[in-house]
C-alpha cells in the first residue's frame, strides 16, 4: 500500500487512535522470503509475555540484511486480522516510513523499551 506524503488523512478523534494497537517488539528471527511477489523478509517478533511472538512479512530488503535485523526493536500494529501473504500468514503489520525512493525505513524507539510497550 502506497500512501501520499502530501495530503493529510481526514481528522479522527482520540478514540479512533486508541483502536490502533501499536506495540514495540524485538525481532528474534529473520528469514528470506523467496516466494514473495516483491522482495521481502519473514520476521518473528517477540512482543513480550502478554502478546507473545508474532509473524510478519516486511518489504525491507533494500536497507536491512537478515543478520542485522535479529535483536532490533521495531514498531508494529498488533490488532489487525492476520493476512495471508503467499505461503506465510502475517499476524502483525511492521511499521516504517518510505525513503525518497519509496523503500521502507523501519520505525524503532531510540532507546530500548520493554517488548510489548504500547505507543501513546
CSV table of N, CA and C in Angstrom, one decimal:
chain,number,residue,atom,x,y,z
A,1,UNK,N,0.8,-1.2,0.0
A,1,UNK,CA,0.0,0.0,0.0
A,1,UNK,C,0.9,1.2,0.0
A,2,UNK,N,0.7,2.1,-0.9
A,2,UNK,CA,1.4,3.4,-1.0
A,2,UNK,C,0.5,4.5,-0.6
A,3,UNK,N,1.0,5.3,0.3
A,3,UNK,CA,0.3,6.5,0.8
A,3,UNK,C,0.9,7.7,0.3
A,4,UNK,N,0.1,8.7,0.0
A,4,UNK,CA,0.6,10.0,-0.4
A,4,UNK,C,1.3,10.7,0.8
A,5,UNK,N,2.4,11.4,0.4
A,5,UNK,CA,3.0,12.1,1.5
A,5,UNK,C,2.6,13.6,1.5
A,6,UNK,N,1.8,14.0,0.6
A,6,UNK,CA,1.5,15.4,0.5
A,6,UNK,C,0.1,15.8,1.2
A,7,UNK,N,-0.8,14.9,1.2
A,7,UNK,CA,-2.1,15.2,1.7
A,7,UNK,C,-2.4,14.5,3.1
A,8,UNK,N,-2.8,15.2,4.1
A,8,UNK,CA,-3.0,14.5,5.4
A,8,UNK,C,-4.3,13.7,5.3
A,9,UNK,N,-4.4,12.7,6.1
A,9,UNK,CA,-5.6,11.9,6.2
A,9,UNK,C,-6.7,12.7,6.9
A,10,UNK,N,-8.0,12.3,6.8
A,10,UNK,CA,-9.1,13.0,7.5
A,10,UNK,C,-8.8,13.0,9.0
A,11,UNK,N,-9.3,14.0,9.7
A,11,UNK,CA,-9.2,14.0,11.1
A,11,UNK,C,-9.9,12.9,11.8
A,12,UNK,N,-9.3,12.4,12.9
A,12,UNK,CA,-10.0,11.4,13.7
A,12,UNK,C,-10.0,11.8,15.1
A,13,UNK,N,-10.8,11.2,16.0
A,13,UNK,CA,-10.8,11.6,17.4
A,13,UNK,C,-9.8,10.6,18.1
A,14,UNK,N,-9.5,11.0,19.4
A,14,UNK,CA,-8.6,10.2,20.1
A,14,UNK,C,-9.0,8.7,20.3
A,15,UNK,N,-10.3,8.5,20.4
A,15,UNK,CA,-10.9,7.2,20.5
A,15,UNK,C,-10.5,6.3,19.3
A,16,UNK,N,-10.5,6.9,18.1
A,16,UNK,CA,-10.1,6.2,16.9
A,16,UNK,C,-8.6,5.8,16.9
A,17,UNK,N,-7.8,6.7,17.4
A,17,UNK,CA,-6.4,6.5,17.5
A,17,UNK,C,-6.1,5.3,18.5
A,18,UNK,N,-6.9,5.3,19.6
A,18,UNK,CA,-6.7,4.2,20.6
A,18,UNK,C,-7.1,2.8,20.0
A,19,UNK,N,-7.9,2.8,19.0
A,19,UNK,CA,-8.3,1.5,18.4
A,19,UNK,C,-7.1,0.8,17.7
A,20,UNK,N,-6.1,1.6,17.3
A,20,UNK,CA,-4.9,1.0,16.6
A,20,UNK,C,-3.9,0.7,17.7
A,21,UNK,N,-3.6,-0.6,17.9
A,21,UNK,CA,-2.7,-1.1,18.9
A,21,UNK,C,-1.3,-1.2,18.4
A,22,UNK,N,-0.5,-0.2,18.6
A,22,UNK,CA,0.9,-0.2,18.1
A,22,UNK,C,1.8,-0.5,19.2
A,23,UNK,N,2.6,-1.6,19.1
A,23,UNK,CA,3.5,-2.1,20.1
A,23,UNK,C,4.9,-2.2,19.6
A,24,UNK,N,5.8,-2.2,20.5
A,24,UNK,CA,7.2,-2.5,20.2
A,24,UNK,C,7.6,-3.9,20.5
A,25,UNK,N,8.4,-4.5,19.6
A,25,UNK,CA,8.8,-5.9,19.8
A,25,UNK,C,10.2,-6.0,19.3
A,26,UNK,N,10.9,-7.1,19.6
A,26,UNK,CA,12.2,-7.4,19.2
A,26,UNK,C,12.2,-8.5,18.2
A,27,UNK,N,12.9,-8.3,17.1
A,27,UNK,CA,13.0,-9.3,16.0
A,27,UNK,C,13.8,-10.5,16.6
A,28,UNK,N,13.3,-11.7,16.6
A,28,UNK,CA,14.0,-12.8,17.1
A,28,UNK,C,14.4,-13.8,16.0
A,29,UNK,N,13.8,-13.6,14.9
A,29,UNK,CA,14.2,-14.4,13.7
A,29,UNK,C,13.8,-13.7,12.4
A,30,UNK,N,14.8,-13.7,11.5
A,30,UNK,CA,14.6,-13.0,10.2
A,30,UNK,C,15.0,-14.0,9.1
A,31,UNK,N,14.1,-14.3,8.2
A,31,UNK,CA,14.3,-15.4,7.2
A,31,UNK,C,14.1,-14.8,5.8
A,32,UNK,N,14.7,-15.4,4.8
A,32,UNK,CA,14.4,-15.0,3.4
A,32,UNK,C,12.9,-15.4,3.1
A,33,UNK,N,12.4,-14.7,2.1
A,33,UNK,CA,11.0,-15.0,1.7
A,33,UNK,C,11.0,-15.0,0.2
A,34,UNK,N,11.6,-16.0,-0.4
A,34,UNK,CA,11.7,-16.0,-1.9
A,34,UNK,C,10.4,-16.1,-2.7
A,35,UNK,N,9.4,-16.6,-2.0
A,35,UNK,CA,8.0,-16.7,-2.7
A,35,UNK,C,7.3,-15.4,-2.8
A,36,UNK,N,7.7,-14.3,-2.1
A,36,UNK,CA,7.1,-13.1,-2.1
A,36,UNK,C,7.1,-12.4,-3.5
A,37,UNK,N,6.0,-11.8,-3.9
A,37,UNK,CA,6.0,-11.1,-5.2
A,37,UNK,C,7.0,-10.0,-5.3
A,38,UNK,N,7.1,-9.2,-4.2
A,38,UNK,CA,8.1,-8.1,-4.1
A,38,UNK,C,9.1,-8.6,-3.1
A,39,UNK,N,10.4,-8.2,-3.2
A,39,UNK,CA,11.4,-8.7,-2.2
A,39,UNK,C,11.0,-8.4,-0.8
A,40,UNK,N,11.0,-9.4,0.1
A,40,UNK,CA,10.6,-9.3,1.4
A,40,UNK,C,11.3,-10.3,2.3
A,41,UNK,N,11.2,-10.1,3.6
A,41,UNK,CA,11.7,-11.0,4.6
A,41,UNK,C,10.5,-11.5,5.4
A,42,UNK,N,10.7,-12.7,6.0
A,42,UNK,CA,9.8,-13.2,7.0
A,42,UNK,C,10.4,-12.9,8.4
A,43,UNK,N,9.6,-12.3,9.3
A,43,UNK,CA,10.1,-11.9,10.6
A,43,UNK,C,9.3,-12.6,11.7
A,44,UNK,N,10.0,-13.0,12.8
A,44,UNK,CA,9.3,-13.4,14.0
A,44,UNK,C,9.7,-12.4,15.0
A,45,UNK,N,8.7,-11.7,15.6
A,45,UNK,CA,8.9,-10.6,16.5
A,45,UNK,C,8.3,-10.9,17.9
A,46,UNK,N,9.1,-10.7,18.9
A,46,UNK,CA,8.7,-11.0,20.3
A,46,UNK,C,8.1,-9.7,20.9
A,47,UNK,N,6.8,-9.8,21.3
A,47,UNK,CA,6.1,-8.7,21.9
A,47,UNK,C,5.9,-8.8,23.4
A,48,UNK,N,6.7,-9.7,24.0
A,48,UNK,CA,6.6,-9.9,25.4
A,48,UNK,C,5.5,-10.9,25.8
A,49,UNK,N,5.4,-11.2,27.1
A,49,UNK,CA,4.6,-12.3,27.6
A,49,UNK,C,3.1,-12.1,27.3
A,50,UNK,N,2.6,-10.9,27.3
A,50,UNK,CA,1.2,-10.6,27.1
A,50,UNK,C,0.7,-11.0,25.7
A,51,UNK,N,1.5,-10.6,24.7
A,51,UNK,CA,1.1,-10.8,23.3
A,51,UNK,C,1.9,-12.0,22.7
A,52,UNK,N,3.1,-12.2,23.1
A,52,UNK,CA,3.9,-13.4,22.6
A,52,UNK,C,4.6,-13.0,21.3
A,53,UNK,N,5.0,-14.1,20.6
A,53,UNK,CA,5.7,-13.9,19.3
A,53,UNK,C,4.7,-13.9,18.2
A,54,UNK,N,5.0,-13.0,17.2
A,54,UNK,CA,4.1,-12.9,16.1
A,54,UNK,C,4.9,-12.9,14.8
A,55,UNK,N,4.3,-13.3,13.7
A,55,UNK,CA,5.0,-13.4,12.4
A,55,UNK,C,4.6,-12.2,11.6
A,56,UNK,N,5.5,-11.7,10.7
A,56,UNK,CA,5.2,-10.6,9.8
A,56,UNK,C,6.0,-10.8,8.5
A,57,UNK,N,5.5,-10.3,7.5
A,57,UNK,CA,6.2,-10.2,6.2
A,57,UNK,C,6.5,-8.7,6.0
A,58,UNK,N,7.8,-8.4,5.7
A,58,UNK,CA,8.1,-7.0,5.5
A,58,UNK,C,9.0,-6.8,4.3
A,59,UNK,N,8.7,-5.8,3.5
A,59,UNK,CA,9.4,-5.4,2.3
A,59,UNK,C,10.5,-4.4,2.7
A,60,UNK,N,11.6,-5.0,3.4
A,60,UNK,CA,12.6,-4.1,3.9
A,60,UNK,C,14.0,-4.6,3.5
A,61,UNK,N,14.1,-5.3,2.3
A,61,UNK,CA,15.3,-5.9,1.9
A,61,UNK,C,16.4,-4.8,1.4
A,62,UNK,N,15.9,-3.6,1.0
A,62,UNK,CA,16.9,-2.7,0.5
A,62,UNK,C,17.8,-2.1,1.6
A,63,UNK,N,17.2,-1.8,2.7
A,63,UNK,CA,18.0,-1.1,3.8
A,63,UNK,C,18.5,-2.1,4.9
A,64,UNK,N,18.1,-3.3,4.9
A,64,UNK,CA,18.4,-4.2,6.0
A,64,UNK,C,18.8,-5.6,5.5
A,65,UNK,N,19.8,-6.2,6.2
A,65,UNK,CA,20.2,-7.6,6.0
A,65,UNK,C,19.5,-8.4,7.0
A,66,UNK,N,19.4,-9.7,6.8
A,66,UNK,CA,18.8,-10.6,7.7
A,66,UNK,C,19.5,-10.6,9.0
A,67,UNK,N,20.9,-10.6,9.0
A,67,UNK,CA,21.7,-10.6,10.2
A,67,UNK,C,21.5,-9.4,11.1
A,68,UNK,N,21.4,-8.2,10.5
A,68,UNK,CA,21.3,-7.0,11.3
A,68,UNK,C,19.9,-6.8,11.9
A,69,UNK,N,18.9,-7.5,11.4
A,69,UNK,CA,17.5,-7.4,11.9
A,69,UNK,C,17.3,-8.1,13.2
A,70,UNK,N,18.0,-9.3,13.4
A,70,UNK,CA,17.8,-10.0,14.7
A,70,UNK,C,18.3,-9.2,15.8
A,71,UNK,N,17.5,-9.0,16.9
A,71,UNK,CA,17.8,-8.2,18.0
A,71,UNK,C,17.4,-6.8,17.9
A,72,UNK,N,16.9,-6.4,16.8
A,72,UNK,CA,16.4,-5.0,16.6
A,72,UNK,C,15.0,-4.8,17.1
A,73,UNK,N,14.7,-3.7,17.7
A,73,UNK,CA,13.3,-3.4,18.1
A,73,UNK,C,12.6,-2.7,17.0
A,74,UNK,N,11.3,-3.0,16.8
A,74,UNK,CA,10.5,-2.4,15.7
A,74,UNK,C,9.1,-2.1,16.3
A,75,UNK,N,8.4,-1.3,15.6
A,75,UNK,CA,7.0,-1.0,16.0
A,75,UNK,C,6.1,-1.7,15.0
A,76,UNK,N,5.0,-2.2,15.5
A,76,UNK,CA,4.0,-2.9,14.6
A,76,UNK,C,2.6,-2.8,15.2
A,77,UNK,N,1.7,-2.8,14.2
A,77,UNK,CA,0.2,-2.8,14.6
A,77,UNK,C,-0.1,-4.3,14.9
A,78,UNK,N,-0.5,-4.6,16.1
A,78,UNK,CA,-0.7,-6.0,16.6
A,78,UNK,C,-2.2,-6.4,16.6
A,79,UNK,N,-3.1,-5.5,16.2
A,79,UNK,CA,-4.5,-5.8,16.3
A,79,UNK,C,-5.3,-5.8,15.0
A,80,UNK,N,-4.5,-5.9,13.8
A,80,UNK,CA,-5.2,-6.2,12.5
A,80,UNK,C,-5.4,-7.7,12.4
A,81,UNK,N,-6.4,-8.1,11.7
A,81,UNK,CA,-6.6,-9.5,11.4
A,81,UNK,C,-5.4,-10.1,10.7
A,82,UNK,N,-5.0,-11.3,10.9
A,82,UNK,CA,-3.9,-11.9,10.2
A,82,UNK,C,-4.2,-11.9,8.7
A,83,UNK,N,-3.1,-11.8,7.9
A,83,UNK,CA,-3.3,-11.7,6.4
A,83,UNK,C,-2.4,-12.7,5.7
A,84,UNK,N,-2.9,-13.5,4.8
A,84,UNK,CA,-2.2,-14.5,4.1
A,84,UNK,C,-1.4,-13.8,3.0
A,85,UNK,N,0.0,-13.9,3.0
A,85,UNK,CA,0.8,-13.4,2.0
A,85,UNK,C,1.6,-14.5,1.4
A,86,UNK,N,1.1,-15.0,0.3
A,86,UNK,CA,1.7,-16.2,-0.3
A,86,UNK,C,1.6,-17.4,0.7
A,87,UNK,N,2.7,-18.1,1.0
A,87,UNK,CA,2.6,-19.2,1.9
A,87,UNK,C,2.7,-18.8,3.4
A,88,UNK,N,2.8,-17.5,3.7
A,88,UNK,CA,3.0,-17.0,5.0
A,88,UNK,C,1.8,-16.3,5.6
A,89,UNK,N,1.4,-16.6,6.8
A,89,UNK,CA,0.4,-15.8,7.5
A,89,UNK,C,1.0,-14.7,8.3
A,90,UNK,N,0.8,-13.5,7.9
A,90,UNK,CA,1.4,-12.3,8.5
A,90,UNK,C,0.4,-11.9,9.6
A,91,UNK,N,0.9,-11.9,10.9
A,91,UNK,CA,0.0,-11.6,12.0
A,91,UNK,C,0.0,-10.2,12.5
A,92,UNK,N,1.1,-9.4,12.2
A,92,UNK,CA,1.2,-8.0,12.6
A,92,UNK,C,1.7,-7.2,11.4
A,93,UNK,N,1.5,-5.9,11.4
A,93,UNK,CA,2.0,-5.0,10.4
A,93,UNK,C,3.2,-4.3,10.9
A,94,UNK,N,4.4,-4.6,10.4
A,94,UNK,CA,5.6,-3.9,10.9
A,94,UNK,C,5.6,-2.6,10.2
A,95,UNK,N,5.9,-1.5,11.0
A,95,UNK,CA,5.8,-0.1,10.5
A,95,UNK,C,7.1,0.5,10.1
A,96,UNK,N,7.0,1.3,9.1
A,96,UNK,CA,8.1,2.1,8.6
A,96,UNK,C,7.6,3.3,7.8
A,97,UNK,N,8.6,4.1,7.4
A,97,UNK,CA,8.4,5.2,6.5
A,97,UNK,C,9.1,5.0,5.2
A,98,UNK,N,8.6,5.6,4.1
A,98,UNK,CA,9.3,5.4,2.8
A,98,UNK,C,10.4,6.5,2.7
A,99,UNK,N,11.6,6.0,2.2
A,99,UNK,CA,12.6,7.0,1.9
A,99,UNK,C,12.3,7.7,0.6
A,100,UNK,N,13.2,8.5,0.1
A,100,UNK,CA,12.9,9.2,-1.2
A,100,UNK,C,12.6,8.3,-2.3
A,101,UNK,N,13.2,7.1,-2.3
A,101,UNK,CA,12.9,6.2,-3.4
A,101,UNK,C,11.7,5.3,-3.2
A,102,UNK,N,11.0,5.5,-2.0
A,102,UNK,CA,9.9,4.7,-1.7
A,102,UNK,C,10.2,3.4,-0.9
A,103,UNK,N,11.5,3.2,-0.6
A,103,UNK,CA,11.9,2.0,0.2
A,103,UNK,C,11.7,2.2,1.7
A,104,UNK,N,11.3,1.1,2.4
A,104,UNK,CA,10.9,1.2,3.8
A,104,UNK,C,12.1,1.4,4.7
A,105,UNK,N,11.9,2.3,5.6
A,105,UNK,CA,12.8,2.6,6.7
A,105,UNK,C,12.0,2.3,8.0
A,106,UNK,N,12.5,1.3,8.8
A,106,UNK,CA,11.7,0.9,10.0
A,106,UNK,C,11.6,1.9,11.0
A,107,UNK,N,10.5,1.9,11.8
A,107,UNK,CA,10.3,2.7,13.0
A,107,UNK,C,10.8,2.0,14.2
A,108,UNK,N,11.6,2.6,15.0
A,108,UNK,CA,12.0,2.0,16.3
A,108,UNK,C,12.3,3.0,17.3
A,109,UNK,N,12.1,2.6,18.6
A,109,UNK,CA,12.5,3.6,19.7
A,109,UNK,C,13.9,3.9,19.6
A,110,UNK,N,14.3,5.1,20.1
A,110,UNK,CA,15.7,5.5,20.0
A,110,UNK,C,16.5,5.0,21.3
A,111,UNK,N,15.8,4.4,22.2
A,111,UNK,CA,16.3,3.7,23.4
A,111,UNK,C,15.6,2.4,23.6
A,112,UNK,N,16.2,1.4,24.2
A,112,UNK,CA,15.5,0.2,24.4
A,112,UNK,C,14.3,0.4,25.4
A,113,UNK,N,13.2,-0.3,25.0
A,113,UNK,CA,12.0,-0.3,25.9
A,113,UNK,C,11.5,-1.7,26.0
A,114,UNK,N,10.7,-2.0,27.0
A,114,UNK,CA,10.2,-3.4,27.2
A,114,UNK,C,9.4,-3.8,26.0
A,115,UNK,N,9.6,-5.1,25.6
A,115,UNK,CA,8.8,-5.6,24.5
A,115,UNK,C,7.3,-5.6,24.9
A,116,UNK,N,6.4,-5.2,24.0
A,116,UNK,CA,5.0,-5.1,24.3
A,116,UNK,C,4.6,-3.8,24.7
A,117,UNK,N,5.5,-2.8,24.9
A,117,UNK,CA,5.1,-1.5,25.3
A,117,UNK,C,4.3,-0.9,24.1
A,118,UNK,N,3.2,-0.2,24.6
A,118,UNK,CA,2.2,0.4,23.6
A,118,UNK,C,2.6,1.8,23.3
A,119,UNK,N,2.5,2.2,22.0
A,119,UNK,CA,2.7,3.6,21.6
A,119,UNK,C,1.5,4.4,22.2
A,120,UNK,N,1.8,5.6,22.7
A,120,UNK,CA,0.8,6.6,23.1
A,120,UNK,C,1.3,7.9,22.8
